[in-house]
Amino acid sequence: MLTMFLLLLASAQVSMTVPAGEEPVEPYVIQDSNAGATPYKTDRWFKAFHGQPGIDRIVESFMDRNIADPVIGEIFKNQDDVRIRRTLKEQICYLLGGGCAYTGRDMKGAHQNMGVQTADFNALVENLQWAMREEGIAFAAQNKLLAKLAPMKRDVVER
Amino acid sequence: MAKTARLTLFAPLLAIIFPSLPAFAQGDYRSGGKLLLTGGVTSVEGASGGGLATWSTIAGDETERGIGASASATWIETRDFGMTAFGGKIGLFDRVELSYARQRFDTNAAGAALGLGAGFAFGQDVFGAKLRLFGDAVYDQDRFLPQVSIAVQHKHANRGAVIGAIGGRDDSGTDYVLSATKIILDKSLVLGGAARLTKANQFGLLGFGGDRQGAATVQFEGSAGVLVSHKLLVGAEYRSKPDNLSFAQEDDAYDLFAAYALHRHLTVTAAYVDLGDIATVKAQRGFFLSMQAGF
Ligand code: HEM
């Protein structure tokens, strides 16, 4: 049993190195399934998001808006903004079939003890919709991403 | 003693209906916060829904931590008739909805031909209560399960004498509605279906039960819409109706609608409606306009 566990530990990639500009986090197993949903099998929606440059622009304006938001801005204070932006860009690329690896934590772990409520979740969704509109993403493509994110409410929102 | 016994029964029931009530009791009350349009618009009976069909949505802008409400005004103009409905609804913790609507059905000039007198109007009060049972139309995008609600609508029509004269059995009745609604985000679709156990003739304005059919029958309501933008839903609805009165065949109703959120607190719904033949007057098609203001 113990050897099984050690084998598992050795085979799994455990995050150790801290990317530049980020703060260290508790070690966790890096795996794509942490992204919280399975990706689309085509890169059609990744392309509809104007590829990685488009996703990067969306995440930047989205996070700026979250931080400035009167309702949820407070939750983002004193958090590792550099890390959230990097992992979000990976996550969206991954979910839209862009072929990225997701190296962040799972949604439950990342939002633990944050006290996020449904109204906060919805405020964040509306900020994302705004950022996608700013980037000129077709509405049907926007909903392709939102369909992947919506069930994550169960892991992000604490009752 | 009896009081505490009743309380101990009551508390778990409350906990089932409002799982977030403990948070509420701790002062975690929070108003607003629902996603745009997900509280629905207003059906003719004053409940949240589409124009003709019932949706399983709960009215208001609240989440499970708050209370919301909306007021609505609806006008329908068909070739010969006019109808208005004014109402209000309260959403409690995105779980329970209480609604009231006052409908007025104006026979205009056709009233004279029907022997009622020109401008004769039928009226009705509708008191509704809806409980969201399970499922989540918005967030459960990884499940087939729709959001399911049950509702009761108690209706009281004001023209008992005329209703009796045309073969109606009662001037009041209660409808029971089981509804299911699902947003299929990755197709930008909103689908809904409902089964209504009802005796109502023309929504109840012409009474309940009749000389042809006295018992309640199960009727169906369906709606399908496409989300065109985050503010605009365009779709179609169908509603079957009982055919209880022998003096006039009652037809099913259809509409093509567009619901537009002008603002977080203000939604307008415009529709083309086909109510079919009403009280022997043929082919009642026309326009439907509804405004809803809520928080
Ligand atoms: C579907 C919705 C959401 C997605 C996809 C998402 C995604 C992410 C990702 C990828 C991370 C970084 C994970 C990591 O550090 O390894 C993160 C962290 C974070 N998220 Fe979210 N998030 C969502 C909803 C929310 C909401 C509603 C809030 C608050 C209103 C929020 C606040 C935060 C904060 C403050 C962090 C930083 C946590 C930390 O560094 O410890 N997130 N989120």
XYZ file of C-alpha atoms and ligand atoms in Angstrom:
497
model
C 0.000 0.000 0.000
C 2.785 2.399 0.970
C 4.863 1.490 -2.085
C 1.799 2.074 -4.262
C 1.437 5.517 -2.745
C 5.126 6.330 -3.205
C 4.997 5.144 -6.799
C 2.015 7.356 -7.420
C 3.793 10.321 -5.887
C 6.911 9.710 -7.952
C 5.008 9.374 -11.220
C 2.892 12.462 -10.646
C 4.481 15.775 -11.361
C 4.425 17.801 -8.155
C 4.750 21.553 -8.501
C 7.954 22.789 -6.916
C 9.447 25.557 -8.994
C 7.871 28.976 -8.633
C 7.462 30.914 -11.910
C 8.938 34.422 -11.963
C 6.784 37.033 -10.260
C 4.630 34.465 -8.470
C 4.402 33.392 -4.883
C 4.940 29.772 -3.878
C 1.853 27.605 -3.266
C 1.393 24.384 -1.318
C 2.603 21.466 -3.479
C -0.126 19.815 -5.552
C -0.370 17.314 -8.375
C -0.274 19.002 -11.762
C -2.785 17.471 -14.168
C -5.114 18.759 -16.877
C -8.132 17.435 -15.017
C -7.561 20.228 -12.484
C -9.066 22.534 -15.137
C -12.474 21.275 -14.009
C -13.936 20.254 -17.376
C -12.985 18.312 -20.471
C -11.791 20.330 -23.487
C -13.527 20.621 -26.845
C -12.082 18.126 -29.297
C -11.634 20.665 -32.085
C -9.690 23.944 -32.039
C -12.658 25.710 -33.644
C -13.571 27.604 -30.467
C -9.956 28.385 -29.642
C -9.746 30.038 -33.079
C -13.058 31.823 -32.479
C -11.352 33.369 -29.423
C -8.620 34.753 -31.725
C -6.173 32.132 -30.498
C -3.869 32.642 -27.543
C -3.388 36.409 -28.143
C -7.185 36.827 -27.940
C -7.443 34.732 -24.766
C -4.550 36.679 -23.212
C -6.273 40.003 -23.913
C -9.576 38.690 -22.498
C -7.919 37.456 -19.289
C -6.072 40.761 -18.807
C -9.173 42.952 -19.207
C -11.327 40.434 -17.291
C -8.976 40.398 -14.290
C -8.590 44.194 -14.345
C -12.366 44.433 -14.211
C -12.665 41.851 -11.416
C -10.171 43.755 -9.296
C -11.973 47.052 -9.916
C -15.401 45.476 -9.331
C -17.377 47.041 -6.454
C -18.917 43.656 -5.529
C -16.080 41.130 -5.896
C -12.949 43.331 -6.109
C -12.278 42.835 -2.406
C -11.942 39.042 -2.849
C -9.036 39.539 -5.280
C -7.074 41.857 -2.965
C -3.790 40.391 -1.671
C -4.010 37.372 -3.972
C -1.369 36.231 -6.424
C -2.656 38.164 -9.416
C 0.281 37.116 -11.648
C -0.447 33.468 -10.992
C -4.231 33.740 -11.490
C -3.735 35.436 -14.872
C -1.207 32.841 -16.034
C -3.283 29.819 -14.976
C -6.532 31.328 -16.301
C -4.938 31.803 -19.728
C -3.871 28.163 -19.663
C -7.263 26.987 -18.475
C -9.249 28.818 -21.152
C -6.825 27.702 -23.890
C -7.083 24.149 -22.617
C -10.915 24.104 -22.422
C -11.315 25.659 -25.884
C -9.200 22.954 -27.494
C -6.110 25.130 -27.923
C -3.879 22.293 -26.771
C -2.366 24.016 -23.713
C -1.529 22.128 -20.556
C -3.275 23.417 -17.415
C -0.796 23.680 -14.576
C -2.963 25.330 -11.914
C -4.800 23.869 -8.946
C -8.255 22.330 -9.162
C -11.246 24.642 -8.749
C -12.191 23.382 -5.313
C -8.650 23.757 -3.986
C -8.076 27.162 -5.580
C -11.253 28.675 -4.097
C -11.285 27.027 -0.705
C -12.344 29.102 2.301
C -12.847 32.133 0.085
C -16.543 32.396 0.941
C -17.548 32.945 -2.685
C -21.338 33.214 -3.036
C -23.626 32.750 -6.051
C -23.912 36.510 -6.501
C -20.082 36.759 -6.616
C -19.903 33.967 -9.143
C -22.465 35.707 -11.334
C -20.663 39.037 -11.031
C -17.511 37.308 -12.258
C -19.390 35.666 -15.147
C -20.765 39.049 -16.209
C -17.240 40.504 -16.135
C -16.062 37.652 -18.338
C -18.964 38.254 -20.739
C -17.963 41.904 -20.858
C -14.321 41.029 -21.577
C -15.330 38.606 -24.326
C -17.533 41.281 -25.906
C -14.652 43.772 -25.737
C -12.554 41.245 -27.676
C -15.410 40.864 -30.182
C -15.979 37.167 -29.575
C -19.107 35.822 -31.305
C -21.906 35.243 -28.774
C -22.258 31.536 -29.668
C -18.511 31.064 -29.025
C -18.774 32.937 -25.706
C -21.438 30.454 -24.633
C -19.189 27.532 -25.582
C -16.765 28.685 -22.886
C -19.495 29.560 -20.367
C -20.995 26.066 -20.801
C -17.689 24.629 -19.580
C -17.383 27.064 -16.667
C -20.990 27.047 -15.379
C -20.839 23.669 -13.560
C -17.684 24.822 -11.740
C -20.014 26.897 -9.581
C -20.467 23.736 -7.511
C -16.742 23.797 -6.620
C -16.237 27.558 -6.384
C -19.295 28.603 -4.385
C -19.415 27.603 -0.757
C -22.811 27.098 0.787
C -45.950 22.000 24.241
C -48.031 21.610 21.113
C -46.382 24.718 19.821
C -42.858 23.333 20.179
C -43.963 20.083 18.565
C -45.237 22.003 15.581
C -42.020 23.996 15.466
C -39.858 20.896 15.417
C -41.859 19.675 12.435
C -41.704 23.010 10.747
C -37.957 23.634 11.077
C -36.734 20.682 8.966
C -39.310 21.536 6.312
C -37.989 25.081 6.163
C -34.454 23.729 5.962
C -35.385 21.610 2.942
C -37.089 24.460 1.112
C -34.486 27.061 2.028
C -31.122 25.336 2.582
C -29.422 28.713 2.954
C -31.751 29.908 5.697
C -29.147 29.435 8.465
C -26.848 31.814 6.568
C -29.743 34.224 6.267
C -30.368 34.013 10.004
C -26.716 34.885 10.607
C -27.241 38.170 8.797
C -25.790 37.004 5.492
C -28.738 38.427 3.609
C -27.819 39.635 0.167
C -30.042 41.194 -2.474
C -29.522 41.021 -6.238
C -26.979 38.865 -7.998
C -28.917 36.742 -10.476
C -27.664 36.507 -14.052
C -29.507 38.681 -16.545
C -32.843 37.228 -17.801
C -32.513 34.061 -15.684
C -35.437 35.114 -13.496
C -37.639 34.847 -16.597
C -40.189 37.314 -17.853
C -43.924 37.220 -17.083
C -46.579 34.824 -18.288
C -50.200 35.958 -18.667
C -50.982 34.388 -15.305
C -48.422 36.623 -13.602
C -45.914 33.892 -12.809
C -42.364 34.018 -14.125
C -42.188 32.403 -17.509
C -42.535 33.332 -21.126
C -45.613 35.069 -22.480
C -47.925 32.065 -22.660
C -45.878 29.251 -21.160
C -44.790 28.639 -17.605
C -41.064 28.333 -16.927
C -39.556 26.730 -13.838
C -37.705 29.975 -13.060
C -38.182 31.920 -9.832
C -38.910 35.633 -10.220
C -36.686 38.449 -9.038
C -32.986 39.280 -9.114
C -32.180 37.380 -5.918
C -29.922 34.384 -5.312
C -30.366 31.752 -2.575
C -29.406 34.458 -0.063
C -31.986 37.087 -0.845
C -35.460 38.209 -1.759
C -36.377 39.727 -5.110
C -39.527 41.008 -6.732
C -40.908 42.290 -9.986
C -43.975 44.061 -11.289
C -45.364 43.580 -14.747
C -47.841 45.012 -17.189
C -49.007 43.119 -20.260
C -51.146 44.216 -23.198
C -52.543 41.905 -25.856
C -54.445 43.201 -28.864
C -55.989 40.713 -31.242
C -58.256 41.556 -34.153
C -61.402 41.814 -32.032
C -60.310 41.660 -28.425
C -57.996 43.359 -25.992
C -56.474 41.975 -22.836
C -54.415 43.476 -20.061
C -52.709 41.846 -17.106
C -51.067 43.680 -14.248
C -49.217 41.819 -11.578
C -46.435 41.423 -9.125
C -44.289 38.560 -7.933
C -41.882 37.947 -5.116
C -38.957 35.530 -5.305
C -37.775 34.076 -2.000
C -34.194 32.737 -1.987
C -34.483 31.678 -5.635
C -36.658 28.853 -4.318
C -40.241 30.037 -3.873
C -42.246 32.468 -5.947
C -45.497 34.131 -4.903
C -47.405 35.955 -7.593
C -50.587 37.857 -8.231
C -52.090 39.100 -11.472
C -55.269 40.888 -12.390
C -56.431 40.148 -15.918
C -58.982 42.071 -17.912
C -60.359 40.813 -21.182
C -62.131 43.441 -23.232
C -64.674 42.336 -25.846
C -64.574 45.755 -27.540
C -67.168 46.003 -30.367
C -67.477 42.206 -30.559
C -69.225 42.316 -27.189
C -72.367 43.655 -28.889
C -72.372 40.855 -31.474
C -71.986 38.316 -28.664
C -74.980 39.837 -26.904
C -72.937 41.065 -23.951
C -72.940 44.705 -24.915
C -70.136 46.618 -26.588
C -67.090 46.992 -24.357
C -68.165 44.250 -21.971
C -65.115 43.039 -20.058
C -64.250 39.852 -18.215
C -61.828 40.000 -15.305
C -59.901 37.534 -13.256
C -57.587 37.440 -10.242
C -54.791 34.879 -10.264
C -52.891 33.981 -7.098
C -49.858 31.817 -7.730
C -47.213 29.990 -5.745
C -44.287 28.153 -7.289
C -41.643 25.958 -5.670
C -38.398 25.057 -7.376
C -37.915 21.368 -6.684
C -34.539 20.408 -8.133
C -32.083 21.011 -10.936
C -30.538 24.229 -12.078
C -31.392 25.567 -15.535
C -28.262 27.719 -15.685
C -25.342 25.997 -13.957
C -26.016 22.302 -14.602
C -24.509 22.463 -18.094
C -22.857 19.074 -17.618
C -26.148 17.321 -16.821
C -29.317 16.598 -18.763
C -31.473 17.261 -15.732
C -33.576 20.406 -16.199
C -34.730 22.769 -13.476
C -38.094 21.489 -12.268
C -40.780 23.404 -10.380
C -44.340 22.842 -9.274
C -46.886 25.601 -9.040
C -50.456 26.207 -8.013
C -52.511 29.010 -9.484
C -55.789 29.864 -7.900
C -58.030 31.835 -10.218
C -61.197 33.735 -9.571
C -63.209 35.105 -12.497
C -65.592 38.022 -11.999
C -68.409 37.231 -14.473
C -70.124 34.315 -12.785
C -73.548 34.988 -14.369
C -72.232 35.035 -17.931
C -70.032 32.016 -17.211
C -73.088 30.091 -16.031
C -75.101 31.186 -19.067
C -72.510 29.902 -21.550
C -72.264 26.525 -19.832
C -69.329 27.107 -17.488
C -69.481 25.237 -14.197
C -67.579 27.489 -11.868
C -66.217 30.985 -11.550
C -63.114 29.877 -9.695
C -60.614 27.086 -10.069
C -57.121 25.955 -9.296
C -54.466 24.937 -11.824
C -51.511 22.717 -10.930
C -48.420 23.129 -13.086
C -45.300 20.995 -13.296
C -42.645 22.765 -15.331
C -39.141 22.011 -16.559
C -36.727 24.528 -18.046
C -33.208 24.091 -19.346
C -30.682 26.449 -20.846
C -28.393 24.607 -23.235
C -25.587 27.135 -23.223
C -23.310 25.510 -25.757
C -26.161 25.721 -28.271
C -27.411 29.089 -26.931
C -30.842 27.503 -26.480
C -33.540 27.769 -23.827
C -36.059 24.934 -23.751
C -39.089 24.554 -21.551
C -42.038 22.278 -21.077
C -44.922 22.195 -18.639
C -47.940 20.068 -17.858
C -50.945 21.862 -16.449
C -53.872 20.168 -14.755
C -56.684 22.622 -15.328
C -60.394 23.231 -15.866
C -59.912 26.795 -17.049
C -61.811 28.074 -20.097
C -59.765 30.763 -21.891
C -57.261 30.907 -19.009
C -60.227 31.006 -16.599
C -61.788 34.228 -17.848
C -64.741 32.143 -19.116
C -64.837 30.064 -15.970
C -63.847 26.546 -15.054
C -65.227 23.302 -16.435
C -68.152 23.234 -18.800
C -71.107 21.468 -20.322
C -68.872 19.487 -22.684
C -66.113 18.610 -20.217
C -66.482 19.154 -16.509
C -63.314 17.563 -15.192
C -59.770 18.870 -15.148
C -57.589 17.825 -18.076
C -53.837 17.820 -18.560
C -52.639 20.477 -20.986
C -49.142 21.115 -22.333
C -46.993 24.184 -22.662
C -43.779 24.271 -24.606
C -41.241 26.959 -25.304
C -38.024 27.127 -27.272
C -35.794 30.145 -27.573
C -32.436 31.164 -28.925
C -30.156 33.434 -26.933
C -29.129 36.000 -29.521
C -27.089 38.132 -27.144
C -26.716 38.360 -23.386
C -29.739 40.657 -23.407
C -31.972 39.111 -26.052
C -33.943 35.880 -26.197
C -36.042 35.127 -29.294
C -38.353 32.144 -29.454
C -41.701 30.486 -29.861
C -44.259 29.114 -27.431
C -47.174 26.763 -27.646
C -49.921 26.189 -25.125
C -52.767 23.718 -25.398
C -56.030 24.597 -23.685
C -59.048 22.608 -22.564
C -62.160 22.583 -24.731
C -64.872 22.431 -22.105
C -67.683 24.594 -23.498
C -70.020 23.369 -26.220
C -71.041 26.833 -27.484
C -67.568 27.572 -28.857
C -64.533 25.492 -29.622
C -61.425 26.607 -27.733
C -58.158 26.578 -29.659
C -54.559 26.169 -28.606
C -52.377 29.266 -28.459
C -49.022 30.087 -30.057
C -46.629 32.968 -29.938
C -43.355 34.162 -31.407
C -41.564 36.342 -28.886
C -38.534 38.474 -28.247
C -37.543 39.239 -24.648
C -35.031 42.039 -24.269
C -33.320 43.255 -21.112
C -33.236 47.029 -21.600
C -31.521 47.219 -18.262
C -30.812 44.895 -15.333
C -34.090 46.013 -13.801
C -36.267 46.397 -16.880
C -37.233 43.791 -19.462
C -39.588 44.177 -22.389
C -41.224 41.266 -24.207
C -42.866 41.718 -27.582
C -44.689 38.887 -29.303
C -46.944 37.931 -32.126
C -49.738 35.792 -30.668
C -52.296 33.490 -32.161
C -55.042 32.686 -29.652
C -57.232 30.977 -32.269
C -61.015 31.322 -32.140
C -62.322 32.869 -28.931
C -65.998 32.487 -28.005
C -66.994 31.880 -31.655
C -65.102 34.927 -32.895
C -62.638 33.629 -35.471
C -58.871 33.815 -35.736
C -57.704 36.044 -32.922
C -54.155 36.948 -33.836
C -52.312 40.018 -32.782
C -49.642 41.581 -30.670
C -48.439 41.094 -27.177
C -46.344 43.579 -25.258
C -45.143 43.116 -21.713
C -42.916 45.208 -19.467
C -41.320 43.864 -16.322
C -39.475 45.891 -13.733
C -37.719 44.072 -10.943
C -34.905 43.940 -8.450
C -15.889 29.229 -13.233
C -15.415 30.223 -12.557
C -13.978 30.366 -12.140
C -12.849 29.889 -12.731
C -12.734 29.079 -14.005
C -11.729 30.300 -11.907
C -10.404 29.997 -12.165
C -9.365 30.231 -11.281
C -8.013 29.789 -11.459
C -7.495 29.018 -12.651
C -7.307 30.154 -10.370
C -5.812 29.902 -10.079
C -5.610 28.516 -9.581
C -4.236 28.344 -8.974
O -3.735 29.273 -8.326
O -3.675 27.268 -9.144
C -8.209 30.881 -9.516
C -7.867 31.460 -8.316
C -8.642 32.394 -7.686
N -9.955 32.684 -7.969
Fe -11.066 31.837 -9.384
N -12.200 31.021 -10.849
C -13.559 31.083 -10.956
C -14.418 31.738 -10.100
C -14.007 32.626 -9.139
C -14.870 33.516 -8.409
C -16.398 33.598 -8.573
C -14.076 34.240 -7.587
C -14.448 35.331 -6.619
C -15.408 36.184 -6.845
C -12.700 33.795 -7.774
C -11.615 34.272 -7.097
C -10.340 33.702 -7.159
C -9.230 34.100 -6.307
C -9.244 35.212 -5.275
C -8.151 33.258 -6.636
C -6.773 33.229 -6.021
C -6.659 32.112 -5.025
C -5.295 31.990 -4.408
O -4.309 32.482 -4.977
O -5.212 31.380 -3.358
N -12.711 32.824 -8.729
N -9.465 30.896 -10.086
